[in-house]
Amino acid sequence: MAKIIVVTSGKGGVGKTTTSASIATGLAKRGKKTVVIDFDVGLRNLDLIMNCERRVVYDFVNVINGEATLTQALIKDKHVDNLYILAASQTRDKDALTKEGVEGILNKLAETYDFIICDSPAGIEHGAQMALHFADEAIVVTNPEVSSVRDSDRILGILQSKSRRAELGMDPVGEHLLLTRYNPERVLKGEMLAVEDVKEILAIKLLGVIPDSQSVLNASNQGVPVILDENSDAGQAYSDAVDRLLGEDKEHRFLDIQKKGFFKRMFGG
Amino acid sequence: MSFFDYFKTKKQNTASIAKERLQIIVAHERTTRNQPDYLPQLQQELLDVIRKYVSIREEDIQVQLDKNGNCSVLELNVTLPE
């Protein structure tokens, strides 16, 4: 049985695509057959983050419209085995994603893949609703900042009322909080919401905390998902999050200020 | 920041302000989340009708729809002036 996971947030720019790329890569590295779908019709960014922008021939909407087969549109990832990418269309017709079309593709993918990761666009419009509609689990990406937390709460409301699971009265969509751009130093100074505060307000299970790190930008510059940068704090935090997603019990790291050792201070790092 | 400002600045914990504001707005939005779209207009029209007879303020009226199993209860709270 394939598991469909939506990566969503409501607010834009909080790290949905970065998260989708890293979680999908992490699952594939652990041997799970994984496909990651970009639902951001009109914009398309996942291909850039995963460094396959020049290999996109057919996209999600082409497959829905029957202009290409799934096999033609799926792009094999170059970093890890078991990972495929389905790019978003750059069409300006925002209703190109039909519920029936999306369902058909997800059903077909579910026959061969263990995990289907849906990278949601920002907002709560049609594209975002299509991305979350068929989800079994949701990763709600949130920054420790007022507007992001509020928007996450609204997205949780939509998951609880408009998802397929809610409409059919099935078990609710599993909700996971992923707090990104976390800066323990600012939290200590009382300038930033602490992880406990956000957890308390949203009242959902914590999947992981990704520290605010230069390595995230370095990774996206090169088109390598940050989880593959195994020496970086953000990469390790994503790796822990993937383990937790697979049911492992891992302690949360990077919640406190990282003390720089003598050598790091002298030689950087 | 000048040298003397260092002694003047009172440490203001903005994170706790953020948390407080969020708790209030999120709690408020959760109560209105599953309400039908017509509710605000219904509230406005009820307000207009009551105002024909008694002068009340906008915030003196509260309309809420609660679902109890297979029946819904429309709760209307009006605070009349003394």
mmCIF file of C-alpha atoms in Angstrom:
data_model
loop_
_atom_site.group_PDB
_atom_site.id
_atom_site.type_symbol
_atom_site.label_atom_id
_atom_site.label_comp_id
_atom_site.label_asym_id
_atom_site.label_seq_id
_atom_site.Cartn_x
_atom_site.Cartn_y
_atom_site.Cartn_z
ATOM 1 C CA MET A 1 0.000 0.000 0.000
ATOM 2 C CA ALA A 2 1.444 3.313 -1.068
ATOM 3 C CA LYS A 3 1.385 6.133 1.407
ATOM 4 C CA ILE A 4 0.473 9.576 0.096
ATOM 5 C CA ILE A 5 2.141 12.411 1.988
ATOM 6 C CA VAL A 6 1.391 16.078 1.333
ATOM 7 C CA VAL A 7 3.947 18.744 2.212
ATOM 8 C CA THR A 8 1.924 21.863 2.893
ATOM 9 C CA SER A 9 1.970 25.138 4.857
ATOM 10 C CA GLY A 10 -0.502 27.754 3.687
ATOM 11 C CA LYS A 11 2.147 30.449 3.764
ATOM 12 C CA GLY A 12 4.718 30.687 0.988
ATOM 13 C CA GLY A 13 8.475 30.656 1.337
ATOM 14 C CA VAL A 14 8.634 28.563 4.484
ATOM 15 C CA GLY A 15 10.442 25.602 2.913
ATOM 16 C CA LYS A 16 7.855 23.272 1.374
ATOM 17 C CA THR A 17 9.838 22.453 -1.755
ATOM 18 C CA THR A 18 13.116 22.130 0.154
ATOM 19 C CA THR A 19 11.320 19.757 2.517
ATOM 20 C CA SER A 20 9.647 17.743 -0.255
ATOM 21 C CA ALA A 21 12.993 17.254 -2.007
ATOM 22 C CA SER A 22 14.805 16.211 1.162
ATOM 23 C CA ILE A 23 12.092 13.937 2.565
ATOM 24 C CA ALA A 24 11.633 12.202 -0.814
ATOM 25 C CA THR A 25 15.404 11.765 -1.205
ATOM 26 C CA GLY A 26 15.704 10.449 2.357
ATOM 27 C CA LEU A 27 12.923 7.887 1.853
ATOM 28 C CA ALA A 28 14.465 6.692 -1.423
ATOM 29 C CA LYS A 29 17.877 6.383 0.219
ATOM 30 C CA ARG A 30 16.311 4.081 2.775
ATOM 31 C CA GLY A 31 15.193 1.807 -0.049
ATOM 32 C CA LYS A 32 11.596 3.011 -0.400
ATOM 33 C CA LYS A 33 10.305 3.416 -3.944
ATOM 34 C CA THR A 34 9.376 7.091 -3.932
ATOM 35 C CA VAL A 35 7.871 9.595 -6.352
ATOM 36 C CA VAL A 36 7.637 13.333 -5.655
ATOM 37 C CA ILE A 37 5.045 15.442 -7.474
ATOM 38 C CA ASP A 38 5.157 19.228 -7.900
ATOM 39 C CA PHE A 39 1.577 20.558 -7.578
ATOM 40 C CA ASP A 40 2.562 24.187 -8.115
ATOM 41 C CA VAL A 41 0.958 24.506 -11.550
ATOM 42 C CA GLY A 42 2.117 27.640 -13.329
ATOM 43 C CA LEU A 43 5.340 28.079 -11.396
ATOM 44 C CA ARG A 44 7.316 24.805 -11.165
ATOM 45 C CA ASN A 45 10.289 24.853 -8.762
ATOM 46 C CA LEU A 46 10.900 21.342 -7.512
ATOM 47 C CA ASP A 47 12.814 20.466 -10.696
ATOM 48 C CA LEU A 48 15.334 23.231 -9.936
ATOM 49 C CA ILE A 49 15.808 22.177 -6.322
ATOM 50 C CA MET A 50 16.418 18.606 -7.514
ATOM 51 C CA ASN A 51 18.588 19.600 -10.460
ATOM 52 C CA CYS A 52 16.518 18.036 -13.229
ATOM 53 C CA GLU A 53 15.156 21.231 -14.799
ATOM 54 C CA ARG A 54 16.758 20.488 -18.129
ATOM 55 C CA ARG A 55 15.313 16.994 -18.321
ATOM 56 C CA VAL A 56 11.641 17.983 -18.070
ATOM 57 C CA VAL A 57 9.899 16.990 -21.293
ATOM 58 C CA TYR A 58 6.396 16.132 -20.140
ATOM 59 C CA ASP A 59 4.686 17.289 -16.955
ATOM 60 C CA PHE A 60 1.836 16.482 -14.572
ATOM 61 C CA VAL A 61 -0.835 18.224 -16.671
ATOM 62 C CA ASN A 62 0.349 16.491 -19.882
ATOM 63 C CA VAL A 63 -0.306 13.157 -18.172
ATOM 64 C CA ILE A 64 -3.729 14.233 -16.873
ATOM 65 C CA ASN A 65 -4.700 15.367 -20.378
ATOM 66 C CA GLY A 66 -3.453 12.130 -21.915
ATOM 67 C CA GLU A 67 -0.765 13.900 -23.967
ATOM 68 C CA ALA A 68 1.952 11.733 -22.400
ATOM 69 C CA THR A 69 2.134 8.520 -20.398
ATOM 70 C CA LEU A 70 3.285 8.436 -16.778
ATOM 71 C CA THR A 71 6.425 6.553 -17.797
ATOM 72 C CA GLN A 72 7.293 9.316 -20.260
ATOM 73 C CA ALA A 73 6.763 12.075 -17.717
ATOM 74 C CA LEU A 74 8.531 10.555 -14.699
ATOM 75 C CA ILE A 75 12.121 11.786 -14.366
ATOM 76 C CA LYS A 76 14.604 9.468 -12.691
ATOM 77 C CA ASP A 77 16.627 11.193 -9.995
ATOM 78 C CA LYS A 78 20.383 11.292 -10.510
ATOM 79 C CA HIS A 79 21.412 11.410 -6.846
ATOM 80 C CA VAL A 80 19.635 8.338 -5.465
ATOM 81 C CA ASP A 81 18.000 5.179 -6.785
ATOM 82 C CA ASN A 82 14.298 4.502 -6.249
ATOM 83 C CA LEU A 83 13.365 8.178 -6.730
ATOM 84 C CA TYR A 84 11.293 9.734 -9.506
ATOM 85 C CA ILE A 85 10.080 13.282 -10.054
ATOM 86 C CA LEU A 86 6.890 14.479 -11.742
ATOM 87 C CA ALA A 87 7.281 18.148 -12.682
ATOM 88 C CA ALA A 88 4.550 20.779 -12.517
ATOM 89 C CA SER A 89 3.127 22.240 -15.664
ATOM 90 C CA GLN A 90 3.867 25.849 -16.547
ATOM 91 C CA THR A 91 0.430 26.355 -18.035
ATOM 92 C CA ARG A 92 -1.414 29.390 -16.759
ATOM 93 C CA ASP A 93 -4.705 27.522 -16.573
ATOM 94 C CA LYS A 94 -4.958 26.967 -12.851
ATOM 95 C CA ASP A 95 -7.875 24.563 -13.172
ATOM 96 C CA ALA A 96 -5.776 22.166 -15.236
ATOM 97 C CA LEU A 97 -5.607 19.862 -12.213
ATOM 98 C CA THR A 98 -8.926 18.052 -12.039
ATOM 99 C CA LYS A 99 -9.819 15.924 -9.041
ATOM 100 C CA GLU A 100 -10.477 12.897 -11.268
ATOM 101 C CA GLY A 101 -7.224 13.432 -13.167
ATOM 102 C CA VAL A 102 -5.150 13.680 -9.996
ATOM 103 C CA GLU A 103 -6.871 10.656 -8.491
ATOM 104 C CA GLY A 104 -6.212 8.578 -11.609
ATOM 105 C CA ILE A 105 -2.503 9.369 -11.555
ATOM 106 C CA LEU A 106 -2.154 8.763 -7.815
ATOM 107 C CA ASN A 107 -3.935 5.405 -8.128
ATOM 108 C CA LYS A 108 -1.612 4.359 -10.910
ATOM 109 C CA LEU A 109 1.497 5.458 -8.989
ATOM 110 C CA ALA A 110 0.241 3.654 -5.896
ATOM 111 C CA GLU A 111 0.577 0.353 -7.747
ATOM 112 C CA THR A 112 4.361 0.616 -7.933
ATOM 113 C CA TYR A 113 5.544 3.145 -5.334
ATOM 114 C CA ASP A 114 5.803 2.949 -1.542
ATOM 115 C CA PHE A 115 5.621 6.705 -1.017
ATOM 116 C CA ILE A 116 4.022 9.491 -3.030
ATOM 117 C CA ILE A 117 5.129 12.952 -1.871
ATOM 118 C CA CYS A 118 2.901 15.848 -2.963
ATOM 119 C CA ASP A 119 4.654 19.229 -2.918
ATOM 120 C CA SER A 120 1.820 21.709 -2.383
ATOM 121 C CA PRO A 121 1.750 25.277 -3.709
ATOM 122 C CA ALA A 122 1.329 28.098 -1.192
ATOM 123 C CA GLY A 123 -2.131 29.403 -0.378
ATOM 124 C CA ILE A 124 -5.408 27.579 0.148
ATOM 125 C CA GLU A 125 -6.685 27.726 -3.433
ATOM 126 C CA HIS A 126 -7.396 24.924 -5.890
ATOM 127 C CA GLY A 127 -3.804 23.692 -6.337
ATOM 128 C CA ALA A 128 -3.186 23.454 -2.604
ATOM 129 C CA GLN A 129 -6.508 21.682 -2.086
ATOM 130 C CA MET A 130 -5.723 19.178 -4.849
ATOM 131 C CA ALA A 131 -2.323 18.477 -3.290
ATOM 132 C CA LEU A 132 -3.788 17.652 0.117
ATOM 133 C CA HIS A 133 -7.053 16.039 -0.958
ATOM 134 C CA PHE A 134 -5.854 12.448 -1.292
ATOM 135 C CA ALA A 135 -3.234 12.550 1.468
ATOM 136 C CA ASP A 136 -2.854 9.899 4.160
ATOM 137 C CA GLU A 137 -0.311 11.996 6.058
ATOM 138 C CA ALA A 138 0.485 15.703 6.047
ATOM 139 C CA ILE A 139 3.767 17.408 6.835
ATOM 140 C CA VAL A 140 2.898 20.964 7.866
ATOM 141 C CA VAL A 141 5.975 23.124 7.313
ATOM 142 C CA THR A 142 5.988 26.087 9.676
ATOM 143 C CA ASN A 143 8.402 28.924 10.502
ATOM 144 C CA PRO A 144 8.535 30.185 14.114
ATOM 145 C CA GLU A 145 6.750 33.375 13.108
ATOM 146 C CA VAL A 146 3.158 34.595 13.650
ATOM 147 C CA SER A 147 1.786 34.570 10.094
ATOM 148 C CA SER A 148 3.229 31.162 9.302
ATOM 149 C CA VAL A 149 1.794 29.582 12.475
ATOM 150 C CA ARG A 150 -1.631 31.074 11.826
ATOM 151 C CA ASP A 151 -1.651 29.847 8.212
ATOM 152 C CA SER A 152 -0.583 26.379 9.347
ATOM 153 C CA ASP A 153 -3.579 26.288 11.644
ATOM 154 C CA ARG A 154 -5.865 27.169 8.742
ATOM 155 C CA ILE A 155 -4.347 24.410 6.609
ATOM 156 C CA LEU A 156 -4.951 21.960 9.480
ATOM 157 C CA GLY A 157 -8.601 23.042 9.429
ATOM 158 C CA ILE A 158 -8.809 22.308 5.702
ATOM 159 C CA LEU A 159 -7.147 18.902 6.181
ATOM 160 C CA GLN A 160 -9.756 18.101 8.823
ATOM 161 C CA SER A 161 -12.734 19.150 6.715
ATOM 162 C CA LYS A 162 -11.948 18.992 2.993
ATOM 163 C CA SER A 163 -9.568 16.066 2.523
ATOM 164 C CA ARG A 164 -10.829 12.820 1.047
ATOM 165 C CA ARG A 165 -10.370 11.114 4.406
ATOM 166 C CA ALA A 166 -12.546 13.751 6.084
ATOM 167 C CA GLU A 167 -15.209 13.649 3.380
ATOM 168 C CA LEU A 168 -15.481 9.858 3.516
ATOM 169 C CA GLY A 169 -15.395 9.753 7.322
ATOM 170 C CA MET A 170 -12.223 7.633 7.327
ATOM 171 C CA ASP A 171 -9.413 7.896 9.892
ATOM 172 C CA PRO A 172 -8.194 11.510 9.802
ATOM 173 C CA VAL A 173 -5.082 12.570 7.886
ATOM 174 C CA GLY A 174 -1.979 12.116 10.082
ATOM 175 C CA GLU A 175 -0.624 15.557 10.960
ATOM 176 C CA HIS A 176 3.086 16.240 11.465
ATOM 177 C CA LEU A 177 4.688 19.548 12.364
ATOM 178 C CA LEU A 178 8.024 20.378 10.752
ATOM 179 C CA LEU A 179 9.461 23.576 12.162
ATOM 180 C CA THR A 180 11.974 25.140 9.765
ATOM 181 C CA ARG A 181 14.351 28.137 9.935
ATOM 182 C CA TYR A 182 14.725 27.604 13.668
ATOM 183 C CA ASN A 183 17.297 29.775 15.401
ATOM 184 C CA PRO A 184 17.955 28.624 19.008
ATOM 185 C CA GLU A 185 20.037 31.714 19.722
ATOM 186 C CA ARG A 186 17.125 34.040 18.982
ATOM 187 C CA VAL A 187 14.749 31.792 20.917
ATOM 188 C CA LEU A 188 17.008 32.085 23.952
ATOM 189 C CA LYS A 189 16.946 35.880 23.636
ATOM 190 C CA GLY A 190 13.153 35.838 23.547
ATOM 191 C CA GLU A 191 13.058 37.079 19.958
ATOM 192 C CA MET A 192 11.625 33.961 18.375
ATOM 193 C CA LEU A 193 8.810 31.544 19.210
ATOM 194 C CA ALA A 194 10.201 28.390 20.799
ATOM 195 C CA VAL A 195 9.421 24.946 19.438
ATOM 196 C CA GLU A 196 7.319 24.254 22.542
ATOM 197 C CA ASP A 197 5.219 27.378 21.893
ATOM 198 C CA VAL A 198 4.420 26.390 18.311
ATOM 199 C CA LYS A 199 3.649 22.826 19.379
ATOM 200 C CA GLU A 200 1.308 24.104 22.055
ATOM 201 C CA ILE A 201 -0.568 26.435 19.698
ATOM 202 C CA LEU A 202 -0.972 23.990 16.812
ATOM 203 C CA ALA A 203 -1.364 20.927 19.054
ATOM 204 C CA ILE A 204 0.072 18.398 16.604
ATOM 205 C CA LYS A 205 2.887 15.855 16.710
ATOM 206 C CA LEU A 206 6.397 17.223 16.094
ATOM 207 C CA LEU A 207 8.197 15.529 13.191
ATOM 208 C CA GLY A 208 11.338 17.616 13.308
ATOM 209 C CA VAL A 209 13.042 20.948 13.768
ATOM 210 C CA ILE A 210 15.289 22.165 10.947
ATOM 211 C CA PRO A 211 17.787 24.773 12.097
ATOM 212 C CA ASP A 212 18.173 28.008 10.143
ATOM 213 C CA SER A 213 21.307 27.110 8.227
ATOM 214 C CA GLN A 214 23.492 28.380 5.413
ATOM 215 C CA SER A 215 23.658 24.806 4.136
ATOM 216 C CA VAL A 216 20.037 25.004 2.894
ATOM 217 C CA LEU A 217 20.858 27.810 0.459
ATOM 218 C CA ASN A 218 24.146 26.163 -0.516
ATOM 219 C CA ALA A 219 22.232 23.011 -1.364
ATOM 220 C CA SER A 220 19.522 24.728 -3.402
ATOM 221 C CA ASN A 221 22.154 26.743 -5.292
ATOM 222 C CA GLN A 222 23.621 23.469 -6.517
ATOM 223 C CA GLY A 223 20.387 21.552 -6.955
ATOM 224 C CA VAL A 224 21.300 18.935 -4.375
ATOM 225 C CA PRO A 225 18.661 18.220 -1.707
ATOM 226 C CA VAL A 226 20.138 19.372 1.626
ATOM 227 C CA ILE A 227 19.583 15.943 3.207
ATOM 228 C CA LEU A 228 22.485 14.705 1.055
ATOM 229 C CA ASP A 229 24.815 17.180 2.791
ATOM 230 C CA GLU A 230 25.395 14.761 5.645
ATOM 231 C CA ASN A 231 27.792 17.038 7.481
ATOM 232 C CA SER A 232 25.335 19.903 7.755
ATOM 233 C CA ASP A 233 23.006 20.425 10.709
ATOM 234 C CA ALA A 234 19.984 20.903 8.424
ATOM 235 C CA GLY A 235 20.821 17.731 6.488
ATOM 236 C CA GLN A 236 21.071 15.703 9.677
ATOM 237 C CA ALA A 237 17.844 17.202 11.018
ATOM 238 C CA TYR A 238 16.001 16.177 7.817
ATOM 239 C CA SER A 239 17.526 12.710 8.059
ATOM 240 C CA ASP A 240 16.176 12.357 11.612
ATOM 241 C CA ALA A 241 12.764 13.544 10.412
ATOM 242 C CA VAL A 242 12.679 10.825 7.734
ATOM 243 C CA ASP A 243 13.543 8.189 10.350
ATOM 244 C CA ARG A 244 10.711 9.456 12.549
ATOM 245 C CA LEU A 245 8.335 9.384 9.584
ATOM 246 C CA LEU A 246 9.208 5.689 9.228
ATOM 247 C CA GLY A 247 8.327 5.129 12.872
ATOM 248 C CA GLU A 248 11.733 5.376 14.516
ATOM 249 C CA ASP A 249 11.952 7.074 17.879
ATOM 250 C CA LYS A 250 14.727 9.663 17.600
ATOM 251 C CA GLU A 251 15.595 12.430 19.992
ATOM 252 C CA HIS A 252 15.316 15.959 18.601
ATOM 253 C CA ARG A 253 18.652 17.654 17.942
ATOM 254 C CA PHE A 254 19.751 21.225 17.187
ATOM 255 C CA LEU A 255 17.254 22.745 19.626
ATOM 256 C CA ASP A 256 20.020 24.425 21.610
ATOM 257 C CA ILE A 257 22.840 26.703 20.582
ATOM 258 C CA GLN A 258 25.632 24.761 18.927
ATOM 259 C CA LYS A 259 28.885 25.596 20.621
ATOM 260 C CA LYS A 260 31.696 26.051 18.163
ATOM 261 C CA GLY A 261 34.812 24.184 19.097
ATOM 262 C CA PHE A 262 38.273 25.721 19.071
ATOM 263 C CA PHE A 263 39.188 24.370 15.632
ATOM 264 C CA LYS A 264 35.885 25.410 14.072
ATOM 265 C CA ARG A 265 36.385 28.892 15.461
ATOM 266 C CA MET A 266 39.882 29.077 14.085
ATOM 267 C CA PHE A 267 39.316 27.513 10.707
ATOM 268 C CA GLY A 268 35.603 28.127 10.158
ATOM 269 C CA GLY A 269 32.963 25.578 9.397
ATOM 270 C CA MET B 1 22.890 52.120 19.215
ATOM 271 C CA SER B 2 24.939 54.468 21.356
ATOM 272 C CA PHE B 3 26.917 53.429 24.389
ATOM 273 C CA PHE B 4 24.327 54.723 26.868
ATOM 274 C CA ASP B 5 21.435 53.001 25.112
ATOM 275 C CA TYR B 6 22.960 49.767 26.258
ATOM 276 C CA PHE B 7 21.965 50.559 29.827
ATOM 277 C CA LYS B 8 18.579 51.979 28.935
ATOM 278 C CA THR B 9 17.136 49.160 26.834
ATOM 279 C CA LYS B 10 14.669 47.132 28.718
ATOM 280 C CA LYS B 11 14.685 43.592 27.420
ATOM 281 C CA GLN B 12 11.336 43.105 25.791
ATOM 282 C CA ASN B 13 10.400 39.550 25.116
ATOM 283 C CA THR B 14 8.672 39.788 21.748
ATOM 284 C CA ALA B 15 8.327 36.005 21.425
ATOM 285 C CA SER B 16 5.905 35.912 24.350
ATOM 286 C CA ILE B 17 3.846 38.688 22.754
ATOM 287 C CA ALA B 18 3.743 36.643 19.553
ATOM 288 C CA LYS B 19 2.604 33.559 21.435
ATOM 289 C CA GLU B 20 -0.163 35.414 23.237
ATOM 290 C CA ARG B 21 -1.468 37.031 20.056
ATOM 291 C CA LEU B 22 -1.407 33.705 18.240
ATOM 292 C CA GLN B 23 -3.260 31.878 20.993
ATOM 293 C CA ILE B 24 -6.080 34.429 20.840
ATOM 294 C CA ILE B 25 -6.448 34.577 17.052
ATOM 295 C CA VAL B 26 -6.117 30.826 16.548
ATOM 296 C CA ALA B 27 -8.722 30.088 19.228
ATOM 297 C CA HIS B 28 -11.072 32.607 17.621
ATOM 298 C CA GLU B 29 -10.584 31.248 14.118
ATOM 299 C CA ARG B 30 -11.112 27.687 15.269
ATOM 300 C CA THR B 31 -14.579 28.494 16.597
ATOM 301 C CA THR B 32 -15.638 30.030 13.288
ATOM 302 C CA ARG B 33 -13.838 27.455 11.125
ATOM 303 C CA ASN B 34 -16.616 24.984 10.479
ATOM 304 C CA GLN B 35 -19.414 27.509 10.323
ATOM 305 C CA PRO B 36 -21.437 27.903 7.135
ATOM 306 C CA ASP B 37 -20.627 30.882 4.893
ATOM 307 C CA TYR B 38 -24.042 32.499 5.381
ATOM 308 C CA LEU B 39 -23.542 33.013 9.116
ATOM 309 C CA PRO B 40 -21.990 36.519 9.033
ATOM 310 C CA GLN B 41 -24.797 37.778 6.803
ATOM 311 C CA LEU B 42 -27.419 36.122 8.993
ATOM 312 C CA GLN B 43 -25.858 37.837 11.990
ATOM 313 C CA GLN B 44 -25.941 41.206 10.215
ATOM 314 C CA GLU B 45 -29.596 40.852 9.236
ATOM 315 C CA LEU B 46 -30.617 39.755 12.714
ATOM 316 C CA LEU B 47 -28.780 42.774 14.055
ATOM 317 C CA ASP B 48 -30.733 45.053 11.695
ATOM 318 C CA VAL B 49 -34.068 43.557 12.780
ATOM 319 C CA ILE B 50 -33.308 43.884 16.495
ATOM 320 C CA ARG B 51 -32.105 47.437 15.978
ATOM 321 C CA LYS B 52 -35.562 48.382 14.732
ATOM 322 C CA TYR B 53 -36.732 47.967 18.315
ATOM 323 C CA VAL B 54 -33.723 48.193 20.612
ATOM 324 C CA SER B 55 -30.468 50.015 20.107
ATOM 325 C CA ILE B 56 -27.631 47.509 20.439
ATOM 326 C CA ARG B 57 -23.997 47.463 19.441
ATOM 327 C CA GLU B 58 -22.394 45.219 16.838
ATOM 328 C CA GLU B 59 -20.656 43.137 19.480
ATOM 329 C CA ASP B 60 -23.831 42.584 21.518
ATOM 330 C CA ILE B 61 -24.985 39.852 19.198
ATOM 331 C CA GLN B 62 -23.477 36.409 18.778
ATOM 332 C CA VAL B 63 -24.615 33.727 16.395
ATOM 333 C CA GLN B 64 -23.239 30.221 16.481
ATOM 334 C CA LEU B 65 -24.145 26.955 14.842
ATOM 335 C CA ASP B 66 -23.457 23.755 16.775
ATOM 336 C CA LYS B 67 -23.823 20.260 15.408
ATOM 337 C CA ASN B 68 -25.127 17.610 17.784
ATOM 338 C CA GLY B 69 -25.269 14.262 16.069
ATOM 339 C CA ASN B 70 -27.922 14.551 13.358
ATOM 340 C CA CYS B 71 -29.368 17.907 14.394
ATOM 341 C CA SER B 72 -27.908 21.397 14.323
ATOM 342 C CA VAL B 73 -28.593 24.076 16.924
ATOM 343 C CA LEU B 74 -28.510 27.728 15.983
ATOM 344 C CA GLU B 75 -27.550 29.636 19.084
ATOM 345 C CA LEU B 76 -28.373 33.328 19.218
ATOM 346 C CA ASN B 77 -27.108 35.491 22.050
ATOM 347 C CA VAL B 78 -28.212 39.088 22.306
ATOM 348 C CA THR B 79 -27.157 41.348 25.139
ATOM 349 C CA LEU B 80 -29.678 44.109 25.625
ATOM 350 C CA PRO B 81 -28.695 47.410 27.186
ATOM 351 C CA GLU B 82 -30.033 48.109 30.682
#
